[in-house]
Tab-separated table of C-alpha atoms in Angstrom:
chain	number	residue	atom	x	y	z
T	119	MET	CA	67.025	91.736	102.935
T	120	ASN	CA	69.383	88.905	103.706
T	121	SER	CA	68.147	86.637	106.504
T	122	ARG	CA	71.523	86.814	108.282
T	123	ILE	CA	71.335	90.625	108.397
T	124	ILE	CA	67.722	90.523	109.648
T	125	LEU	CA	68.686	88.129	112.453
T	126	GLN	CA	71.626	90.295	113.497
T	127	ASN	CA	69.456	93.414	113.558
T	128	VAL	CA	66.860	91.629	115.710
T	129	VAL	CA	69.584	90.558	118.157
T	130	LEU	CA	70.893	94.117	118.359
T	131	LEU	CA	67.404	95.502	118.978
T	132	ILE	CA	66.771	93.023	121.788
T	133	MET	CA	70.108	93.846	123.383
T	134	LEU	CA	69.404	97.572	123.157
T	135	MET	CA	65.927	97.205	124.674
T	136	PHE	CA	67.359	95.071	127.458
T	137	SER	CA	70.016	97.665	128.250
T	138	ILE	CA	67.360	100.386	128.526
T	139	GLN	CA	64.473	98.621	130.240
T	140	CYS	CA	66.070	95.841	132.271
T	141	LYS	CA	65.426	96.354	135.989
T	142	MET	CA	67.974	95.166	138.491
T	143	PRO	CA	68.418	95.688	142.215
T	144	ALA	CA	68.807	99.340	143.082
T	145	LEU	CA	72.496	99.066	143.720
T	146	ASN	CA	75.076	101.463	142.356
T	147	ASN	CA	78.266	99.423	142.193
T	148	PRO	CA	79.484	98.731	138.613
T	149	ARG	CA	81.558	95.813	139.954
T	150	ASP	CA	78.576	94.129	141.640
T	151	PRO	CA	76.903	91.567	139.313
T	152	LEU	CA	73.547	92.400	140.960
T	153	SER	CA	73.797	96.137	140.334
T	154	ASN	CA	72.034	98.131	137.640
T	155	ASP	CA	75.295	99.730	136.497
T	156	TYR	CA	76.988	96.353	136.134
T	157	GLY	CA	74.203	95.124	133.834
T	158	LYS	CA	74.310	98.248	131.691
T	159	ASN	CA	78.098	98.106	131.345
T	160	LEU	CA	77.945	94.445	130.356
T	161	ILE	CA	75.376	95.113	127.630
T	162	LEU	CA	77.285	98.119	126.316
T	163	SER	CA	80.549	96.165	126.209
T	164	GLU	CA	78.845	93.435	124.188
T	165	LEU	CA	77.493	96.049	121.774
T	166	VAL	CA	80.943	97.552	121.333
T	167	ARG	CA	82.480	94.121	120.825
T	168	TYR	CA	79.867	93.350	118.159
T	169	TRP	CA	80.491	96.538	116.189
T	170	LEU	CA	84.262	96.082	116.321
T	171	ARG	CA	84.196	92.552	114.972
T	172	ASP	CA	84.856	91.857	111.272
T	173	LYS	CA	81.966	92.591	108.912
T	174	ILE	CA	83.584	90.786	105.980
T	175	ALA	CA	84.807	87.201	105.939
T	176	PRO	CA	86.440	84.865	103.402
T	177	ASP	CA	83.947	82.607	101.661
T	178	SER	CA	84.721	81.750	98.026
T	179	LEU	CA	87.322	82.034	95.278
T	180	ILE	CA	86.457	82.262	91.582
T	181	ILE	CA	88.865	80.529	89.188
T	182	LEU	CA	88.326	81.408	85.526
T	183	GLY	CA	89.566	78.971	82.864
T	184	ASP	CA	89.751	78.735	79.078
T	185	LYS	CA	91.318	76.889	76.182
T	186	SER	CA	93.387	78.754	73.607
T	187	ILE	CA	92.741	76.403	70.681
T	188	PRO	CA	89.614	74.538	69.477
T	189	PRO	CA	87.708	72.655	70.638
T	190	TYR	CA	86.893	75.150	73.396
T	191	ASN	CA	85.383	72.523	75.650
T	192	GLU	CA	86.791	73.763	78.973
T	193	THR	CA	85.605	77.337	79.362
T	194	GLY	CA	84.019	79.212	82.281
T	195	PHE	CA	84.590	79.386	86.022
T	196	ARG	CA	84.627	77.253	89.133
T	197	ILE	CA	83.875	78.569	92.613
T	198	TYR	CA	85.975	77.096	95.409
T	199	ARG	CA	84.953	77.172	99.075
T	200	ILE	CA	87.221	79.107	101.455
T	201	GLY	CA	87.137	78.047	105.113
T	202	GLU	CA	88.647	79.532	108.246
T	203	ASP	CA	92.069	78.079	107.386
T	204	GLY	CA	91.949	78.645	103.627
T	205	PRO	CA	90.722	76.754	100.545
T	206	THR	CA	88.973	73.547	101.542
T	207	GLY	CA	89.292	71.890	98.126
T	208	GLU	CA	85.506	71.793	97.872
T	209	ILE	CA	84.040	73.116	94.611
T	210	ASP	CA	80.653	74.732	95.238
T	211	TYR	CA	80.026	75.447	91.572
T	212	SER	CA	81.685	74.035	88.457
T	213	GLY	CA	80.800	75.986	85.334
T	214	ILE	CA	83.517	74.713	82.993
T	215	LYS	CA	81.580	73.922	79.829
T	216	PRO	CA	81.781	73.975	76.002
T	217	SER	CA	82.173	77.347	74.318
T	218	ASN	CA	79.218	79.420	73.162
T	219	LEU	CA	79.597	82.103	70.516
T	220	SER	CA	76.398	83.903	71.483
T	221	ALA	CA	76.304	83.661	75.279
T	222	PHE	CA	78.304	83.006	78.436
T	223	PRO	CA	80.933	81.536	78.794
T	224	GLY	CA	82.061	82.559	75.292
T	225	CYS	CA	85.282	81.042	73.957
T	226	GLN	CA	88.100	82.514	75.999
T	227	PRO	CA	86.832	84.397	79.067
T	228	ILE	CA	89.568	86.741	80.219
T	229	ARG	CA	88.604	88.410	83.491
T	230	VAL	CA	86.058	88.595	86.297
T	231	THR	CA	85.148	91.555	88.510
T	232	VAL	CA	83.349	91.521	91.858
T	233	PRO	CA	81.885	94.985	92.679
T	234	PRO	CA	82.591	96.267	96.210
T	235	GLY	CA	80.204	94.967	98.862
T	236	SER	CA	78.406	92.640	96.443
T	237	ARG	CA	78.164	88.962	95.541
T	238	ASP	CA	77.926	89.691	91.801
T	239	ILE	CA	80.376	88.147	89.321
T	240	ILE	CA	80.956	90.170	86.139
T	241	THR	CA	82.727	88.198	83.413
T	242	PHE	CA	84.275	89.414	80.152
T	243	THR	CA	83.948	86.486	77.738
T	244	GLY	CA	86.926	87.451	75.558
T	245	SER	CA	87.789	87.141	71.897
T	246	SER	CA	85.206	86.110	69.288
T	247	THR	CA	82.321	86.883	71.655
T	248	ASN	CA	83.249	89.941	73.791
T	249	ARG	CA	80.176	89.746	75.963
T	250	ILE	CA	79.586	90.930	79.527
T	251	ALA	CA	77.847	88.365	81.730
T	252	VAL	CA	76.615	89.123	85.247
T	253	HIS	CA	75.920	86.357	87.764
T	254	ARG	CA	74.911	86.595	91.406
T	255	TYR	CA	76.224	84.111	93.952
T	256	SER	CA	74.052	84.088	97.042
T	257	ASN	CA	75.264	83.672	100.619
T	258	GLU	CA	73.712	80.208	100.422
T	259	HIS	CA	76.029	79.432	97.444
T	260	ASN	CA	73.374	79.465	94.730
T	261	LEU	CA	74.352	80.916	91.344
T	262	SER	CA	71.902	82.807	89.126
T	263	LEU	CA	72.378	84.631	85.821
T	264	ILE	CA	71.349	88.292	85.946
T	265	GLU	CA	72.182	89.326	82.389
T	266	ASP	CA	74.346	88.439	79.407
T	267	LYS	CA	74.836	91.206	76.834
T	268	PRO	CA	77.275	92.325	74.118
T	269	GLY	CA	80.146	94.498	75.297
T	270	ILE	CA	81.359	97.668	73.600
T	271	GLY	CA	84.213	96.653	71.299
T	272	ILE	CA	86.613	94.427	73.260
T	273	PRO	CA	86.039	94.914	77.004
T	274	SER	CA	89.032	93.758	79.026
T	275	HIS	CA	89.332	95.673	82.327
T	276	MET	CA	86.774	97.076	84.766
T	277	ALA	CA	87.011	99.384	87.776
T	278	VAL	CA	83.953	99.923	89.999
T	279	THR	CA	83.359	102.823	92.374
T	280	ALA	CA	83.180	102.170	96.124
T	281	ASP	CA	79.372	102.473	96.147
T	282	GLY	CA	79.107	99.916	93.331
T	283	ALA	CA	76.993	102.276	91.196
T	284	THR	CA	79.459	103.200	88.418
T	285	ALA	CA	81.789	100.998	86.380
T	286	TYR	CA	84.556	102.001	83.989
T	287	VAL	CA	85.422	99.529	81.223
T	288	SER	CA	88.332	99.559	78.785
T	289	ASN	CA	87.694	98.973	75.076
T	290	GLY	CA	90.579	97.407	73.181
T	291	ALA	CA	88.862	97.656	69.784
T	292	SER	CA	88.799	101.447	69.441
T	293	ASN	CA	91.781	103.294	67.997
T	294	PRO	CA	93.173	104.604	70.250
T	295	ASN	CA	91.840	102.426	73.045
T	296	SER	CA	89.234	104.056	75.243
T	297	ILE	CA	87.334	103.927	78.539
T	298	ASN	CA	83.531	103.619	78.629
T	299	ARG	CA	81.273	104.328	81.587
T	300	TYR	CA	78.411	102.135	82.804
T	301	SER	CA	75.801	102.708	85.468
T	302	ARG	CA	75.157	99.715	87.707
T	303	ASN	CA	71.927	99.016	89.531
T	304	THR	CA	73.171	97.986	92.966
T	305	LEU	CA	69.946	96.085	93.699
T	306	SER	CA	69.498	94.103	90.475
T	307	GLY	CA	73.170	94.083	89.437
T	308	SER	CA	72.383	95.057	85.830
T	309	LEU	CA	74.768	97.243	83.824
T	310	ASN	CA	73.798	99.970	81.351
T	311	LEU	CA	76.028	102.119	79.155
T	312	SER	CA	76.109	105.659	80.548
T	313	ASN	CA	78.705	107.530	78.524
T	314	GLY	CA	76.996	110.927	78.414
T	315	SER	CA	78.954	113.721	76.762
T	316	ASN	CA	82.409	113.124	78.277
T	317	TYR	CA	82.778	109.378	77.655
T	318	PRO	CA	84.409	107.435	76.189
T	319	PHE	CA	87.798	109.084	76.642
T	320	SER	CA	90.920	107.861	74.840
T	321	VAL	CA	93.983	106.315	76.465
T	322	GLY	CA	97.179	104.756	75.161
T	323	CYS	CA	97.196	101.388	73.445
T	324	SER	CA	96.839	98.136	75.388
T	325	PRO	CA	95.574	99.222	78.796
T	326	VAL	CA	96.901	96.744	81.355
T	327	SER	CA	95.440	98.112	84.592
T	328	LEU	CA	92.432	100.258	85.518
T	329	ARG	CA	91.535	101.793	88.907
T	330	THR	CA	89.205	104.499	90.181
T	331	SER	CA	89.238	106.790	93.208
T	332	SER	CA	85.717	107.397	94.484
T	333	ARG	CA	87.039	109.986	96.927
T	334	ASP	CA	88.280	112.268	94.129
T	335	ASN	CA	86.264	110.934	91.166
T	336	ILE	CA	89.401	110.005	89.200
T	337	VAL	CA	90.088	107.169	86.739
T	338	PHE	CA	93.652	105.793	86.439
T	339	THR	CA	94.724	103.721	83.414
T	340	ALA	CA	98.171	102.176	82.856
T	341	THR	CA	99.215	101.576	79.227
T	342	THR	CA	102.353	99.905	77.888
T	343	SER	CA	102.215	99.727	74.076
T	344	TYR	CA	102.990	102.600	71.675
T	345	LEU	CA	103.078	106.245	72.624
T	346	PRO	CA	101.949	107.794	74.874
T	347	LEU	CA	103.002	105.386	77.627
T	348	GLY	CA	102.473	105.665	81.355
T	349	ILE	CA	99.475	106.318	83.585
T	350	ASP	CA	96.552	108.277	82.139
T	351	VAL	CA	94.717	110.249	84.839
T	352	TYR	CA	91.184	111.423	84.045
T	353	LYS	CA	89.314	113.674	86.478
T	354	ASN	CA	85.509	113.680	86.396
T	355	THR	CA	84.645	117.318	87.093
T	356	GLY	CA	80.893	116.750	86.875
T	357	PRO	CA	78.272	114.208	85.713
T	358	GLU	CA	78.864	115.215	82.086
T	359	SER	CA	82.318	116.779	82.196
T	360	GLY	CA	85.907	115.724	82.775
T	361	VAL	CA	89.515	116.586	81.963
T	362	PHE	CA	92.875	114.874	81.923
T	363	ALA	CA	95.008	115.886	84.888
T	364	SER	CA	97.945	118.196	84.319
T	365	GLY	CA	100.942	116.177	83.134
T	366	SER	CA	98.916	113.093	82.151
T	367	PRO	CA	100.021	110.513	81.094
T	368	TYR	CA	102.642	110.106	83.814
T	369	ASP	CA	105.753	108.155	82.900
T	370	PRO	CA	108.484	108.207	85.564
T	371	GLY	CA	111.134	107.238	83.016
T	372	THR	CA	110.621	103.497	83.071
T	373	ASN	CA	107.429	102.368	81.387
T	374	PRO	CA	104.748	100.391	83.252
T	375	SER	CA	105.203	96.624	83.096
T	376	SER	CA	102.606	94.498	81.297
T	377	HIS	CA	100.855	93.571	84.540
T	378	ASN	CA	97.524	94.498	86.066
T	379	ASN	CA	99.399	96.041	88.984
T	380	LEU	CA	98.094	99.511	89.825
T	381	CYS	CA	97.663	99.698	93.619
T	382	LEU	CA	95.602	102.588	94.944
T	383	ILE	CA	95.241	103.856	98.525
T	384	GLU	CA	92.437	106.395	98.162
T	385	SER	CA	92.482	107.691	101.734
T	386	GLU	CA	96.153	108.731	101.421
T	387	ARG	CA	96.104	109.575	97.700
T	388	LEU	CA	98.900	107.093	97.007
T	389	LEU	CA	99.334	105.079	93.800
T	390	TYR	CA	101.890	102.371	93.016
T	391	MET	CA	102.847	100.715	89.722
T	392	THR	CA	105.439	98.238	88.479
T	393	SER	CA	107.899	98.972	85.698
T	394	GLY	CA	110.296	97.058	83.499
T	395	ASP	CA	113.289	98.094	85.608
T	396	ALA	CA	115.176	94.968	86.692
T	397	THR	CA	116.607	96.487	89.879
T	398	TYR	CA	114.016	98.968	91.175
T	399	PRO	CA	110.699	97.844	89.646
T	400	ILE	CA	108.174	99.567	91.950
T	401	TYR	CA	107.243	103.234	91.563
T	402	GLY	CA	105.127	105.243	93.981
T	403	PHE	CA	103.202	108.462	93.406
T	404	ARG	CA	101.310	110.986	95.485
T	405	TYR	CA	98.420	112.769	93.744
T	406	ASP	CA	96.135	115.644	94.697
T	407	GLU	CA	92.356	116.021	94.433
T	408	ASN	CA	92.692	117.055	90.776
T	409	GLY	CA	94.794	114.021	89.883
T	410	THR	CA	98.094	115.872	89.487
T	411	MET	CA	100.768	113.316	90.350
T	412	SER	CA	104.334	113.523	91.623
T	413	VAL	CA	106.827	110.690	92.091
T	414	LEU	CA	107.598	109.913	95.723
T	415	PRO	CA	111.074	111.226	96.692
T	416	SER	CA	112.416	107.754	97.568
T	417	SER	CA	110.861	106.047	94.538
T	418	PRO	CA	111.564	103.667	92.820
T	419	PHE	CA	111.682	100.824	95.330
T	420	ALA	CA	113.407	97.434	95.277
T	421	PRO	CA	111.770	94.322	96.802
T	422	ASP	CA	115.110	92.504	96.901
T	423	THR	CA	118.784	92.913	95.989
T	424	GLY	CA	120.113	91.826	92.622
T	425	THR	CA	118.790	91.640	89.076
T	426	LEU	CA	115.114	90.741	89.275
T	427	GLY	CA	112.908	89.127	86.667
T	428	PRO	CA	109.154	89.694	86.357
T	429	ALA	CA	106.466	87.189	87.223
T	430	SER	CA	104.256	85.882	84.417
T	431	ILE	CA	102.523	88.508	82.249
T	432	ASP	CA	99.989	85.988	80.966
T	433	ASN	CA	96.740	87.894	80.271
T	434	TYR	CA	98.221	90.982	81.981
T	435	SER	CA	98.153	89.015	85.205
T	436	THR	CA	98.629	90.613	88.619
T	437	SER	CA	102.011	90.273	90.353
T	438	MET	CA	101.606	93.071	92.908
T	439	ALA	CA	98.608	93.304	95.255
T	440	LEU	CA	97.591	95.664	98.049
T	441	ASP	CA	96.109	94.383	101.278
T	442	PRO	CA	92.555	95.713	101.887
T	443	LYS	CA	93.714	97.875	104.811
T	444	GLY	CA	96.385	99.568	102.708
T	445	LYS	CA	99.304	98.700	104.989
T	446	TYR	CA	101.150	96.056	102.962
T	447	ILE	CA	101.984	95.164	99.381
T	448	ALA	CA	102.703	91.626	98.190
T	449	TYR	CA	105.012	91.338	95.184
T	450	MET	CA	106.057	88.369	93.007
T	451	TYR	CA	109.342	88.245	91.077
T	452	SER	CA	112.185	85.932	90.080
T	453	LEU	CA	115.773	85.982	91.271
T	454	ALA	CA	118.483	83.596	90.085
T	455	GLY	CA	115.903	81.354	88.459
T	456	ILE	CA	113.639	81.038	91.517
T	457	PHE	CA	110.252	82.728	91.884
T	458	TYR	CA	109.467	84.482	95.143
T	459	LEU	CA	106.647	86.267	96.912
T	460	ARG	CA	107.768	89.138	99.149
T	461	LEU	CA	105.735	91.127	101.652
T	462	LEU	CA	106.476	94.859	101.686
T	463	SER	CA	105.416	97.402	104.290
T	464	ILE	CA	103.980	100.839	103.442
T	465	ASP	CA	104.742	103.961	105.460
T	466	ILE	CA	101.487	105.866	105.014
T	467	THR	CA	103.062	109.203	106.022
T	468	THR	CA	105.818	109.162	103.403
T	469	GLY	CA	104.453	106.524	101.037
T	470	ASN	CA	107.801	104.715	101.181
T	471	ILE	CA	107.961	100.941	100.815
T	472	THR	CA	110.305	98.799	102.887
T	473	THR	CA	110.971	95.070	102.767
T	474	THR	CA	109.914	92.722	105.551
T	475	ASP	CA	111.399	89.355	106.470
T	476	GLN	CA	108.383	87.662	104.874
T	477	LYS	CA	109.843	86.061	101.721
T	478	TYR	CA	108.678	82.734	100.255
T	479	SER	CA	109.574	80.726	97.179
T	480	VAL	CA	106.586	79.818	94.990
T	481	GLY	CA	105.914	77.596	91.992
T	482	ASN	CA	106.776	78.100	88.329
T	483	ALA	CA	105.378	81.049	86.355
T	484	PRO	CA	103.328	82.539	89.227
T	485	LYS	CA	100.445	84.787	88.234
T	486	HIS	CA	97.062	86.205	89.288
T	487	LEU	CA	98.079	87.378	92.755
T	488	GLU	CA	94.873	88.086	94.673
T	489	TRP	CA	94.302	89.362	98.204
T	490	ASP	CA	91.089	88.045	99.737
T	491	GLY	CA	88.570	90.835	100.327
T	492	SER	CA	88.644	90.015	104.031
T	493	GLY	CA	92.408	90.536	104.086
T	494	LYS	CA	92.919	87.120	105.687
T	495	PHE	CA	94.325	85.201	102.717
T	496	LEU	CA	96.615	85.767	99.755
T	497	TYR	CA	96.185	83.577	96.653
T	498	LEU	CA	98.175	82.941	93.478
T	499	VAL	CA	98.286	80.435	90.620
T	500	SER	CA	101.480	78.659	89.553
T	501	ASP	CA	102.438	75.393	87.892
T	502	THR	CA	104.245	72.368	89.227
T	503	GLY	CA	106.493	71.898	86.175
T	504	GLY	CA	108.580	68.797	85.742
T	505	THR	CA	106.722	65.605	84.893
T	506	THR	CA	103.516	66.535	86.735
T	507	ASN	CA	102.624	69.710	84.779
T	508	ASN	CA	99.640	70.804	86.833
T	509	PHE	CA	98.161	74.200	87.585
T	510	GLN	CA	98.071	74.723	91.327
T	511	LEU	CA	96.554	77.216	93.725
T	512	GLU	CA	98.976	78.505	96.353
T	513	TYR	CA	97.800	80.487	99.346
T	514	PHE	CA	99.024	82.182	102.495
T	515	LYS	CA	97.144	83.005	105.659
T	516	PHE	CA	97.697	86.615	106.737
T	517	SER	CA	97.523	87.676	110.385
T	518	ASN	CA	96.623	91.060	111.804
T	519	ASP	CA	100.243	91.632	112.831
T	520	GLY	CA	101.494	91.212	109.249
T	521	LYS	CA	102.636	87.586	109.243
T	522	LEU	CA	102.201	85.192	106.324
T	523	THR	CA	101.750	81.465	106.888
T	524	LYS	CA	102.036	79.178	103.858
T	525	GLY	CA	99.217	76.697	103.302
T	526	PRO	CA	99.300	73.442	101.308
T	527	ASN	CA	99.052	73.750	97.529
T	528	LEU	CA	95.826	72.723	95.826
T	529	ILE	CA	95.923	71.099	92.361
T	530	ILE	CA	93.470	72.850	90.010
T	531	SER	CA	93.895	70.957	86.739
T	532	SER	CA	96.336	69.467	84.289
T	533	MET	CA	98.160	71.863	81.974
T	534	GLY	CA	97.557	69.638	78.961
T	535	GLY	CA	95.280	70.392	76.018
T	536	SER	CA	95.932	74.178	76.029
T	537	PHE	CA	93.789	74.694	79.146
T	538	ASN	CA	94.794	77.847	81.018
T	539	ILE	CA	93.838	79.749	84.161
T	540	SER	CA	93.005	83.247	82.909
T	541	HIS	CA	92.039	84.922	86.203
T	542	ILE	CA	91.094	84.390	89.850
T	543	LYS	CA	88.989	86.613	92.099
T	544	SER	CA	88.042	86.616	95.762
T	545	LEU	CA	84.324	86.496	96.612
T	546	PRO	CA	83.973	87.325	100.321
T	547	ILE	CA	80.775	87.349	102.338
T	548	TYR	CA	79.402	90.485	104.025
T	549	TYR	CA	77.561	90.624	107.338
């Protein structure tokens, strides 16, 4: 057990024992500091305050990089430290190294996944290698390799259940593309293929986004190339059985955009996607426990007025992200040649999205929008353009009352030599 958790449990036990056994003067006035009731109320208030405080905090940000042409001598990930006010610029781990055809980091790593509640980093190593590597990053910022194994076909997207025990992985090599199932040991972090009799199941070509609802045991996949297009909805009806939901795949009339943009609010059974529509690009759906979906009455939604352009689709990057509490959506787009980030508010009762006054211009070709697991920061990658030509990390601090505050940009690397940022992922710390 983590030493921090042990210490906290010891403190709680001492406080509880004190509240039960502590003897004070036999007074009965809760407002009197010498009374028994005053002491008990003080201890109980401290206990309540402890349990209401945040149990997840910002800690690290993974930035995955690759080169698109040989020599592949800048491949892998760096881990940046996140402080109370945002990225500190400190690199805790720098794993950018030469390519390896038989092990991590491969040649062109494409995506990382951090299972819920864990400090594990699952990396898909990309073309030519197509391996799945699992690292663990301790609370003390030490990195260790758990396993490095071949993937099934071309793994590109992963969705992990809330308990961290099951992972769904897309395979871009099968025809049609398909979704495999893995079991994950939540203690060791190891992954094992667990397809059973109902996996893999087929989806449309080129899956761009993959999500799962643990509440209803449903897998959502957005596809954008060749028929059928839309959102495939697969309902697991048992450990070895499953069916596609009635009406799947769902296509509201405008096909999903080529972004990793599915946003899922499990508690309210709400799902949002982005389309290629230049005026109303955001669609919302309500689904039932069987996965049957219907378009929200006021959908589609517009984040701004005018003809909008999409943010970068590099590596199916994310341009729409949901805050961890499910109250806001951040969306990136272009308007009149300028790229913006806009904060949108969600009405949980209706599912409707409305614009807020939080609108900021961002750098060129923004991509990889990522909400910190703590909900306190919003990150994205852009480039400086012009004569500088650098990749930069942009971030915003997010307050509990829904306000964004722009932080200073952090230069990541030069854009020269075909180096590219393929993905970023938040790695919070849990208490």
